[in-house]
Amino acid sequence: MSSVNQSITRVIGLISGTSVDGIDAALVEIIGTDFDLKIELVARATYPYPAQLRERILAVCAGDAISMAELAQIDDAIALAFAQAAQDIQIGQQPATLIGSHGQTVYHRPPHPSLGYSLQLGRGALIAHQTGITTISNFRVADIAVGGHGAPLVPRVDAFLLSHPQAGRCIQNIGGIGNVAYIPPRHGEWLSKIRGWDTGPGNSLLDLAVEHLSAGAKTYDQDGKWAASGTPCLNLVAQWLNQDYFHLPPPKSTGRELFGVSYLQQCLQDAEPHQLSPADFLATLTELTAASIAHSYRLFLPEMPQQVLLCGGGSRNLYLKQRLQFLLSSIPVLTTDEAGLNADFKEAIAFAVLAYWRQMNLPGNLPAATGAFEEIPLGEVHPAYQAT
């Protein structure tokens, strides 16, 4: 498809992932459509949630019962935080004309046996009202309405930004939950051969474990140093890999509903007979993340990739990256930085692109990744409020 619009559009992409560690904001310049898509990252930053808001979000994600009034308050608070992030990222820059906001996922139910359900807080209408910028949000519902999981949503973006003419690539995001996009070499019917799914836990269990083991003094294991000082219990990892989700064929999706506080408590209980030190336990959970990724590639890919490109917060966990490289043997494990796309902000960039495509009425999903019946534009459009 040739470009029908060669003017530059400035778009802000916003997302807070399942780790709930803050709002990633990316200001990008976009040109082209899909096959000739080009982007330039102009500015990026992560804006932490206020501590009290983060605690409330995590409580909701963990299943705490709240009133509708409290839900509305949290929805508003998240939207205002996202709006502030959009305003801050533009300081000293030419303004954006479009915002793509993923919002904050607080609940996700895969589509079995009925339609799926996914709830992202941080309503787009309020962001548009606060910023004066047209905002596209609620990206998952359109895919879910046509039978999809509403996840993962980034494989189509990955396809047009990170495909290679000769090499098959796995683009592996490691946020709170891990997800993969398998991109075959870019020739022939390559687009129809793309696959994607949620691989399982990413940082979610690790962060919960660090907070538990440090009695709240730490919220994450920087660079994986604590885990690297321990020794993984491989028998325990093998036991955990028997969990049904890891053997469920794609398309599939998951979240904190499965890999959350209750799952961590079960892991702690399973570990008791092995008398693991805190470092050993963290090393074992890290091994589960790495092993679940490698395991899913071997079970579900049509062929192993020539490269793995990591992105998301877990791409900075050096011990996790080292363990994944060991498990994948000779397949190079790199980051998307090495392919020219910022690894820390790739997901925020992706939602900027999805908003751009929505404005052009182009599809944003890939049915082979989400399980939807058809390709469809994603996102609800909230025009900027114009005072009279």
Coordinates of N, CA, C and O in Angstrom, one line a residue, residues 61-228:
C61 N -6.8 -4.4 41.1 CA -6.3 -5.5 40.3 C -6.2 -6.8 41.0 O -6.4 -7.9 40.4
A62 N -6.0 -6.7 42.3 CA -6.0 -7.9 43.2 C -7.4 -8.4 43.6 O -7.5 -9.5 44.2
G63 N -8.4 -7.7 43.1 CA -9.8 -8.2 43.4 C -10.5 -7.6 44.5 O -11.6 -8.1 44.9
D64 N -9.9 -6.5 45.1 CA -10.6 -5.9 46.3 C -12.0 -5.3 45.8 O -12.1 -4.7 44.7
A65 N -13.0 -5.5 46.7 CA -14.3 -5.0 46.3 C -14.4 -3.5 46.6 O -13.9 -3.0 47.6
I66 N -14.9 -2.7 45.6 CA -15.1 -1.3 45.8 C -16.4 -0.9 45.3 O -17.1 -1.6 44.5
S67 N -16.9 0.3 45.7 CA -18.2 0.8 45.2 C -18.1 1.4 43.8 O -17.0 1.7 43.4
M68 N -19.2 1.6 43.2 CA -19.2 2.3 41.9 C -18.6 3.7 42.0 O -17.9 4.2 41.1
A69 N -18.9 4.3 43.1 CA -18.4 5.7 43.3 C -16.9 5.7 43.4 O -16.2 6.6 42.8
E70 N -16.3 4.7 44.1 CA -14.9 4.6 44.2 C -14.3 4.3 42.9 O -13.2 4.8 42.5
L71 N -14.9 3.4 42.1 CA -14.4 3.1 40.8 C -14.4 4.3 39.9 O -13.4 4.5 39.2
A72 N -15.4 5.1 40.0 CA -15.5 6.4 39.2 C -14.3 7.3 39.6 O -13.7 8.0 38.8
Q73 N -14.1 7.4 40.9 CA -13.0 8.2 41.4 C -11.6 7.8 40.9 O -10.8 8.6 40.5
I74 N -11.4 6.5 40.9 CA -10.1 5.9 40.4 C -10.0 6.2 38.9 O -8.9 6.5 38.4
D75 N -11.1 5.9 38.2 CA -11.1 6.2 36.7 C -10.7 7.6 36.4 O -9.9 7.9 35.5
D76 N -11.3 8.6 37.1 CA -11.0 10.0 36.9 C -9.6 10.3 37.3 O -8.9 11.0 36.6
A77 N -9.1 9.7 38.4 CA -7.7 10.0 38.9 C -6.7 9.5 37.9 O -5.7 10.2 37.6
I78 N -7.0 8.3 37.3 CA -6.1 7.8 36.3 C -6.1 8.7 35.0 O -5.0 9.0 34.5
A79 N -7.3 9.1 34.6 CA -7.4 9.9 33.4 C -6.7 11.2 33.6 O -6.0 11.7 32.7
L80 N -6.8 11.8 34.8 CA -6.1 13.1 35.1 C -4.6 12.9 35.1 O -3.9 13.8 34.6
A81 N -4.1 11.8 35.6 CA -2.7 11.5 35.6 C -2.2 11.3 34.2 O -1.1 11.8 33.8
F82 N -3.0 10.6 33.3 CA -2.6 10.5 31.9 C -2.6 11.8 31.2 O -1.7 12.1 30.4
A83 N -3.6 12.6 31.5 CA -3.7 13.9 30.8 C -2.5 14.8 31.2 O -1.9 15.5 30.4
Q84 N -2.1 14.7 32.5 CA -0.9 15.5 32.9 C 0.3 15.0 32.3 O 1.2 15.8 31.9
A85 N 0.5 13.7 32.1 CA 1.6 13.2 31.4 C 1.7 13.7 29.9 O 2.7 14.0 29.4
A86 N 0.5 13.7 29.3 CA 0.5 14.2 27.9 C 0.9 15.7 27.8 O 1.5 16.1 26.9
Q87 N 0.4 16.4 28.8 CA 0.8 17.9 28.8 C 2.3 18.0 29.1 O 3.0 18.8 28.5
D88 N 2.8 17.3 30.0 CA 4.2 17.4 30.4 C 5.2 17.0 29.3 O 6.2 17.6 29.1
I89 N 4.8 15.9 28.6 CA 5.7 15.5 27.5 C 5.9 16.5 26.4 O 6.8 16.4 25.6
Q90 N 4.9 17.4 26.3 CA 5.0 18.4 25.2 C 5.7 19.7 25.6 O 5.9 20.5 24.7
I91 N 6.1 19.8 26.8 CA 6.8 21.0 27.2 C 8.1 21.2 26.4 O 8.9 20.3 26.3
G92 N 8.2 22.3 25.8 CA 9.4 22.6 24.9 C 9.3 22.0 23.6 O 10.3 22.1 22.8
Q93 N 8.2 21.4 23.2 CA 8.0 20.7 21.9 C 6.9 21.3 21.2 O 6.0 22.0 21.7
Q94 N 6.9 21.1 19.8 CA 5.7 21.4 19.1 C 4.6 20.6 19.5 O 4.7 19.4 19.8
P95 N 3.4 21.1 19.7 CA 2.3 20.3 20.2 C 1.8 19.2 19.4 O 1.9 19.2 18.1
A96 N 1.2 18.2 20.0 CA 0.7 17.0 19.3 C -0.8 17.4 18.9 O -1.4 18.3 19.5
T97 N -1.3 16.6 17.9 CA -2.7 16.8 17.5 C -3.5 15.6 17.8 O -4.7 15.6 17.5
L98 N -2.9 14.6 18.4 CA -3.6 13.3 18.6 C -3.0 12.6 19.8 O -1.7 12.6 19.9
I99 N -3.8 12.0 20.6 CA -3.3 11.1 21.7 C -3.9 9.7 21.6 O -5.1 9.6 21.3
G100 N -3.0 8.8 21.7 CA -3.5 7.4 21.8 C -3.2 6.9 23.2 O -2.1 6.7 23.6
S101 N -4.3 6.6 24.0 CA -4.1 6.2 25.4 C -4.6 4.8 25.6 O -5.8 4.6 25.5
H102 N -3.7 3.9 26.0 CA -4.2 2.6 26.4 C -4.9 2.6 27.7 O -5.7 1.7 28.0
G103 N -4.6 3.5 28.6 CA -5.1 3.5 29.9 C -4.5 2.4 30.8 O -3.4 1.9 30.5
Q104 N -5.2 2.1 31.9 CA -4.6 1.2 32.9 C -5.5 0.0 33.0 O -6.7 0.1 33.4
T105 N -5.0 -1.2 32.6 CA -5.8 -2.4 32.7 C -6.0 -2.8 34.2 O -5.0 -2.9 34.9
V106 N -7.2 -3.0 34.6 CA -7.5 -3.5 35.9 C -8.2 -4.9 35.9 O -8.3 -5.5 37.0
Y107 N -8.7 -5.3 34.8 CA -9.3 -6.6 34.7 C -9.3 -7.1 33.3 O -9.5 -6.3 32.3
H108 N -8.9 -8.4 33.1 CA -8.9 -9.0 31.7 C -9.4 -10.4 31.8 O -8.9 -11.2 32.6
R109 N -10.4 -10.7 31.0 CA -11.0 -12.1 30.9 C -10.9 -12.6 29.5 O -11.6 -12.0 28.6
P110 N -10.2 -13.6 29.2 CA -10.1 -14.1 27.9 C -11.5 -14.6 27.4 O -12.4 -14.9 28.2
P111 N -11.7 -14.8 26.0 CA -13.0 -15.1 25.5 C -13.3 -16.6 25.5 O -13.4 -17.2 24.4
H112 N -13.4 -17.2 26.6 CA -13.7 -18.6 26.7 C -14.7 -18.8 27.8 O -14.3 -18.6 29.0
P113 N -15.9 -19.3 27.6 CA -16.4 -19.7 26.2 C -17.1 -18.6 25.5 O -17.4 -18.7 24.3
S114 N -17.5 -17.5 26.2 CA -18.2 -16.4 25.6 C -17.3 -15.3 25.2 O -16.0 -15.5 25.2
L115 N -17.8 -14.1 24.8 CA -16.9 -13.0 24.5 C -16.0 -12.6 25.7 O -16.5 -12.8 26.8
G116 N -14.9 -12.2 25.4 CA -14.0 -11.7 26.4 C -14.4 -10.4 27.0 O -15.4 -9.8 26.6
Y117 N -13.6 -10.0 28.0 CA -13.9 -8.7 28.6 C -12.6 -8.1 29.1 O -11.8 -8.9 29.7
S118 N -12.4 -6.8 28.9 CA -11.2 -6.2 29.4 C -11.5 -4.8 29.8 O -12.2 -4.1 29.0
L119 N -11.1 -4.4 30.9 CA -11.4 -3.1 31.5 C -10.1 -2.2 31.7 O -9.2 -2.6 32.4
Q120 N -10.1 -1.1 30.9 CA -9.0 -0.2 31.1 C -9.5 1.1 31.7 O -10.5 1.7 31.1
L121 N -9.0 1.6 32.8 CA -9.4 2.8 33.4 C -8.6 4.0 32.9 O -7.5 3.8 32.4
G122 N -9.2 5.2 33.0 CA -8.5 6.4 32.5 C -9.2 6.9 31.2 O -8.6 6.9 30.1
R123 N -10.5 7.3 31.4 CA -11.3 7.5 30.2 C -10.8 8.6 29.3 O -10.4 9.7 29.7
G124 N -10.9 8.2 28.0 CA -10.4 9.1 27.0 C -11.0 10.5 26.9 O -10.4 11.5 26.5
A125 N -12.4 10.5 27.2 CA -13.1 11.7 27.1 C -12.5 12.8 28.0 O -12.4 14.0 27.7
L126 N -12.2 12.4 29.2 CA -11.6 13.3 30.2 C -10.2 13.8 29.8 O -9.8 14.9 30.0
I127 N -9.4 12.8 29.2 CA -8.1 13.2 28.7 C -8.2 14.3 27.6 O -7.5 15.3 27.6
A128 N -9.1 14.0 26.7 CA -9.4 15.0 25.6 C -9.8 16.4 26.1 O -9.4 17.4 25.7
H129 N -10.7 16.3 27.1 CA -11.2 17.5 27.7 C -10.1 18.3 28.4 O -10.0 19.5 28.3
Q130 N -9.2 17.6 29.1 CA -8.1 18.2 29.9 C -7.0 18.8 29.0 O -6.5 19.8 29.3
T131 N -6.8 18.1 27.9 CA -5.6 18.5 27.1 C -6.0 19.3 25.9 O -5.1 20.0 25.3
G132 N -7.3 19.3 25.5 CA -7.7 19.9 24.3 C -7.2 19.2 23.0 O -7.1 19.8 21.9
I133 N -6.9 17.9 23.2 CA -6.3 17.1 22.0 C -7.2 15.9 21.8 O -7.6 15.2 22.8
T134 N -7.6 15.7 20.6 CA -8.4 14.5 20.3 C -7.7 13.2 20.8 O -6.5 13.0 20.6
T135 N -8.5 12.4 21.5 CA -7.9 11.3 22.2 C -8.6 10.0 21.8 O -9.8 10.0 21.7
I136 N -7.8 9.0 21.5 CA -8.3 7.7 21.1 C -8.0 6.7 22.2 O -6.8 6.6 22.6
S137 N -9.0 6.0 22.7 CA -8.7 5.1 23.9 C -9.6 3.9 23.7 O -10.2 3.7 22.7
N138 N -9.5 3.0 24.8 CA -10.3 1.8 24.8 C -10.1 0.9 23.5 O -11.0 0.5 22.8
F139 N -8.8 0.6 23.3 CA -8.4 0.0 22.1 C -8.9 -1.5 22.0 O -9.1 -2.1 20.9
R140 N -9.0 -2.1 23.1 CA -9.3 -3.6 23.1 C -10.7 -4.0 22.8 O -10.9 -5.1 22.3
V141 N -11.7 -3.1 23.0 CA -13.0 -3.6 22.9 C -13.5 -3.9 21.5 O -14.3 -4.8 21.3
A142 N -12.9 -3.2 20.5 CA -13.3 -3.5 19.1 C -12.9 -5.0 18.7 O -13.6 -5.7 18.1
D143 N -11.7 -5.3 19.1 CA -11.2 -6.7 18.8 C -12.0 -7.7 19.6 O -12.3 -8.8 19.0
I144 N -12.3 -7.4 20.8 CA -13.1 -8.4 21.6 C -14.5 -8.6 21.0 O -15.0 -9.7 21.0
A145 N -15.1 -7.5 20.5 CA -16.4 -7.5 19.9 C -16.5 -8.5 18.7 O -17.6 -9.0 18.4
V146 N -15.4 -8.7 18.0 CA -15.3 -9.6 16.9 C -14.6 -10.9 17.2 O -14.0 -11.6 16.4
G147 N -14.8 -11.3 18.5 CA -14.3 -12.6 19.0 C -12.9 -12.7 19.4 O -12.4 -13.8 19.7
G148 N -12.1 -11.6 19.4 CA -10.7 -11.7 19.8 C -10.5 -11.6 21.3 O -11.4 -11.3 22.1
H149 N -9.2 -11.7 21.7 CA -8.8 -11.6 23.1 C -8.6 -10.1 23.4 O -8.6 -9.8 24.6
G150 N -8.5 -9.2 22.4 CA -8.2 -7.8 22.7 C -6.7 -7.7 23.1 O -6.2 -6.7 23.6
A151 N -5.9 -8.8 22.9 CA -4.5 -8.8 23.3 C -3.9 -10.0 22.6 O -4.6 -11.0 22.3
P152 N -2.6 -9.9 22.3 CA -1.8 -8.7 22.3 C -2.2 -7.8 21.1 O -2.5 -8.3 20.0
L153 N -2.1 -6.5 21.3 CA -2.5 -5.6 20.3 C -1.3 -5.0 19.5 O -1.6 -4.3 18.4
V154 N -0.1 -5.2 19.9 CA 1.0 -4.6 19.2 C 1.6 -5.4 18.0 O 2.5 -4.8 17.3
P155 N 1.3 -6.6 17.8 CA 2.0 -7.3 16.7 C 1.9 -6.7 15.3 O 2.8 -6.7 14.5
R156 N 0.7 -6.0 15.0 CA 0.6 -5.4 13.7 C 1.6 -4.2 13.6 O 2.2 -3.9 12.6
V157 N 1.8 -3.5 14.7 CA 2.7 -2.4 14.8 C 4.2 -2.9 14.7 O 5.0 -2.4 13.9
D158 N 4.4 -4.0 15.4 CA 5.7 -4.6 15.3 C 6.1 -5.1 13.9 O 7.2 -4.9 13.4
A159 N 5.0 -5.6 13.2 CA 5.3 -6.1 11.8 C 5.8 -5.0 10.9 O 6.7 -5.2 10.1
F160 N 5.2 -3.8 11.0 CA 5.6 -2.7 10.1 C 6.8 -1.9 10.6 O 7.4 -1.1 9.8
L161 N 7.2 -2.0 11.9 CA 8.3 -1.3 12.4 C 9.6 -2.1 12.6 O 10.7 -1.6 12.5
L162 N 9.4 -3.5 12.7 CA 10.5 -4.3 13.1 C 10.7 -5.5 12.3 O 11.5 -6.4 12.6
S163 N 10.0 -5.7 11.2 CA 10.2 -6.8 10.3 C 11.5 -6.7 9.6 O 12.1 -5.6 9.5
H164 N 12.1 -7.8 9.1 CA 13.4 -7.9 8.4 C 13.2 -8.7 7.1 O 12.4 -9.7 7.1
P165 N 13.9 -8.3 6.1 CA 13.6 -9.0 4.8 C 14.1 -10.4 4.8 O 13.6 -11.2 4.0
Q166 N 15.1 -10.8 5.6 CA 15.6 -12.2 5.6 C 15.4 -12.9 6.9 O 15.2 -14.2 6.9
A167 N 15.4 -12.2 8.0 CA 15.4 -12.9 9.3 C 14.0 -12.9 10.0 O 13.3 -11.9 10.0
G168 N 13.6 -14.1 10.4 CA 12.4 -14.2 11.3 C 12.7 -13.7 12.7 O 13.8 -14.0 13.2
R169 N 11.8 -12.9 13.3 CA 12.1 -12.3 14.6 C 11.0 -12.5 15.5 O 9.8 -12.5 15.1
C170 N 11.3 -12.7 16.8 CA 10.3 -12.7 17.9 C 10.5 -11.4 18.6 O 11.6 -11.1 19.1
I171 N 9.5 -10.6 18.6 CA 9.5 -9.3 19.4 C 8.9 -9.7 20.8 O 7.7 -9.9 20.8
Q172 N 9.7 -9.7 21.8 CA 9.3 -10.2 23.1 C 9.2 -9.0 24.1 O 10.2 -8.5 24.5
N173 N 7.9 -8.7 24.4 CA 7.8 -7.6 25.4 C 7.7 -8.3 26.8 O 7.0 -9.3 26.9
I174 N 8.4 -7.7 27.7 CA 8.4 -8.2 29.1 C 8.0 -7.1 30.0 O 8.8 -6.3 30.5
G175 N 6.7 -6.9 30.1 CA 6.1 -6.0 31.1 C 5.7 -6.8 32.3 O 6.4 -7.7 32.7
G176 N 4.6 -6.4 32.9 CA 4.1 -7.2 34.0 C 3.8 -8.6 33.5 O 4.1 -9.6 34.2
I177 N 3.2 -8.7 32.3 CA 2.9 -9.9 31.6 C 3.8 -9.9 30.3 O 4.0 -8.9 29.7
G178 N 4.3 -11.1 29.9 CA 5.1 -11.2 28.7 C 4.2 -11.4 27.5 O 3.2 -12.1 27.6
N179 N 4.5 -10.8 26.4 CA 3.8 -11.2 25.1 C 4.8 -11.2 24.0 O 5.8 -10.4 24.0
V180 N 4.5 -12.0 23.0 CA 5.4 -12.1 21.9 C 4.7 -11.9 20.5 O 3.5 -12.1 20.4
A181 N 5.4 -11.3 19.6 CA 4.9 -11.2 18.2 C 6.0 -11.9 17.4 O 7.2 -11.5 17.4
Y182 N 5.6 -13.0 16.7 CA 6.5 -13.7 15.8 C 6.3 -13.0 14.4 O 5.2 -13.1 13.8
I183 N 7.4 -12.4 13.8 CA 7.4 -11.8 12.6 C 8.3 -12.5 11.6 O 9.5 -12.5 11.7
P184 N 7.7 -13.2 10.6 CA 8.5 -13.9 9.6 C 9.2 -13.0 8.7 O 9.0 -11.8 8.7
P185 N 10.2 -13.5 7.9 CA 10.9 -12.6 7.0 C 9.8 -11.9 6.1 O 8.8 -12.4 5.7
R186 N 10.1 -10.6 5.8 CA 9.2 -9.7 5.1 C 9.2 -10.0 3.6 O 9.7 -9.2 2.8
H187 N 8.5 -11.0 3.2 CA 8.3 -11.2 1.7 C 7.2 -12.2 1.5 O 6.8 -12.9 2.5
G188 N 6.6 -12.3 0.4 CA 5.5 -13.1 0.1 C 4.3 -12.8 1.0 O 4.0 -11.7 1.2
E189 N 3.7 -13.9 1.5 CA 2.5 -13.7 2.3 C 2.9 -13.6 3.8 O 2.2 -14.2 4.7
W190 N 3.9 -12.8 4.1 CA 4.5 -12.8 5.4 C 3.5 -12.3 6.5 O 3.4 -12.8 7.6
L191 N 2.6 -11.3 6.1 CA 1.7 -10.7 7.1 C 0.7 -11.8 7.6 O 0.4 -11.7 8.8
S192 N 0.3 -12.7 6.8 CA -0.7 -13.7 7.3 C 0.0 -14.8 8.1 O -0.7 -15.6 8.8
K193 N 1.3 -14.8 8.2 CA 2.1 -15.8 9.0 C 2.5 -15.3 10.3 O 3.1 -16.0 11.1
I194 N 2.2 -14.0 10.6 CA 2.5 -13.5 11.9 C 1.7 -14.1 13.0 O 0.5 -14.4 12.8
R195 N 2.3 -14.4 14.1 CA 1.6 -15.0 15.3 C 1.9 -14.1 16.5 O 2.9 -13.5 16.6
G196 N 1.0 -14.2 17.5 CA 1.3 -13.5 18.8 C 0.4 -14.1 19.9 O -0.7 -14.6 19.7
W197 N 0.9 -13.9 21.1 CA 0.2 -14.4 22.3 C 0.9 -13.9 23.5 O 2.0 -13.4 23.5
D198 N 0.2 -13.9 24.6 CA 0.8 -13.7 26.0 C 1.5 -14.9 26.4 O 0.9 -16.0 26.5
T199 N 2.8 -14.8 26.7 CA 3.6 -15.9 27.0 C 3.5 -16.3 28.5 O 3.8 -17.5 28.9
G200 N 3.0 -15.4 29.4 CA 2.8 -15.7 30.8 C 3.4 -14.6 31.6 O 3.4 -13.4 31.2
P201 N 3.9 -14.9 32.8 CA 4.3 -13.8 33.7 C 5.6 -13.1 33.1 O 6.4 -13.8 32.5
G202 N 5.7 -11.9 33.3 CA 6.9 -11.1 33.0 C 7.5 -10.6 34.2 O 8.2 -11.4 34.9
N203 N 7.2 -9.4 34.6 CA 7.8 -8.8 35.8 C 6.8 -8.9 37.0 O 7.1 -8.6 38.1
S204 N 5.5 -9.2 36.7 CA 4.5 -9.1 37.8 C 4.8 -9.9 39.0 O 4.8 -9.4 40.1
L205 N 5.1 -11.2 38.8 CA 5.5 -12.1 40.0 C 6.8 -11.6 40.6 O 6.9 -11.6 41.9
L206 N 7.7 -11.2 39.8 CA 9.0 -10.8 40.4 C 8.8 -9.6 41.3 O 9.4 -9.5 42.4
D207 N 8.1 -8.6 40.8 CA 7.9 -7.4 41.6 C 7.1 -7.7 42.9 O 7.4 -7.2 43.9
L208 N 6.1 -8.5 42.8 CA 5.3 -8.9 44.0 C 6.2 -9.6 44.9 O 6.1 -9.4 46.2
A209 N 7.1 -10.5 44.4 CA 8.0 -11.3 45.3 C 9.0 -10.4 46.0 O 9.3 -10.5 47.2
V210 N 9.6 -9.4 45.2 CA 10.5 -8.5 45.8 C 9.9 -7.7 46.9 O 10.5 -7.5 48.0
E211 N 8.7 -7.2 46.7 CA 8.0 -6.4 47.7 C 7.7 -7.3 49.0 O 7.9 -6.8 50.1
H212 N 7.3 -8.5 48.7 CA 7.1 -9.5 49.8 C 8.4 -9.8 50.6 O 8.4 -9.7 51.8
L213 N 9.4 -10.1 49.9 CA 10.6 -10.6 50.5 C 11.4 -9.4 51.2 O 12.2 -9.7 52.1
S214 N 11.2 -8.2 50.7 CA 11.9 -7.1 51.3 C 11.0 -6.3 52.3 O 11.3 -5.2 52.8
A215 N 9.8 -6.9 52.6 CA 8.8 -6.3 53.6 C 8.5 -4.9 53.1 O 8.3 -4.0 53.9
G216 N 8.3 -4.7 51.8 CA 7.9 -3.4 51.2 C 9.0 -2.4 51.0 O 8.8 -1.3 50.5
A217 N 10.3 -2.8 51.4 CA 11.4 -1.8 51.2 C 11.8 -1.6 49.7 O 12.3 -0.6 49.4
K218 N 11.5 -2.7 48.9 CA 11.8 -2.6 47.5 C 10.6 -3.0 46.7 O 9.7 -3.7 47.2
T219 N 10.5 -2.4 45.5 CA 9.3 -2.8 44.6 C 9.8 -3.5 43.4 O 8.9 -4.1 42.6
Y220 N 11.1 -3.6 43.1 CA 11.6 -4.4 41.9 C 13.0 -4.7 42.2 O 13.7 -4.1 43.0
D221 N 13.5 -5.7 41.4 CA 14.9 -6.2 41.5 C 15.7 -5.5 40.4 O 15.7 -5.9 39.2
Q222 N 16.4 -4.4 40.7 CA 17.1 -3.6 39.7 C 18.2 -4.5 39.0 O 19.0 -5.1 39.7
D223 N 18.1 -4.5 37.7 CA 19.0 -5.3 36.9 C 19.0 -6.8 37.2 O 19.9 -7.5 36.7
G224 N 18.1 -7.2 38.0 CA 18.1 -8.6 38.4 C 19.2 -9.1 39.3 O 19.5 -10.3 39.4
K225 N 19.8 -8.1 40.0 CA 21.0 -8.4 40.8 C 20.7 -9.3 42.0 O 21.5 -10.2 42.3
W226 N 19.5 -9.1 42.6 CA 19.2 -10.0 43.7 C 19.0 -11.4 43.3 O 19.5 -12.3 43.8
A227 N 18.2 -11.6 42.2 CA 18.0 -12.9 41.7 C 19.3 -13.6 41.2 O 19.5 -14.8 41.4
A228 N 20.2 -12.7 40.6 CA 21.5 -13.3 40.1 C 22.4 -13.8 41.2 O 23.2 -14.6 41.0

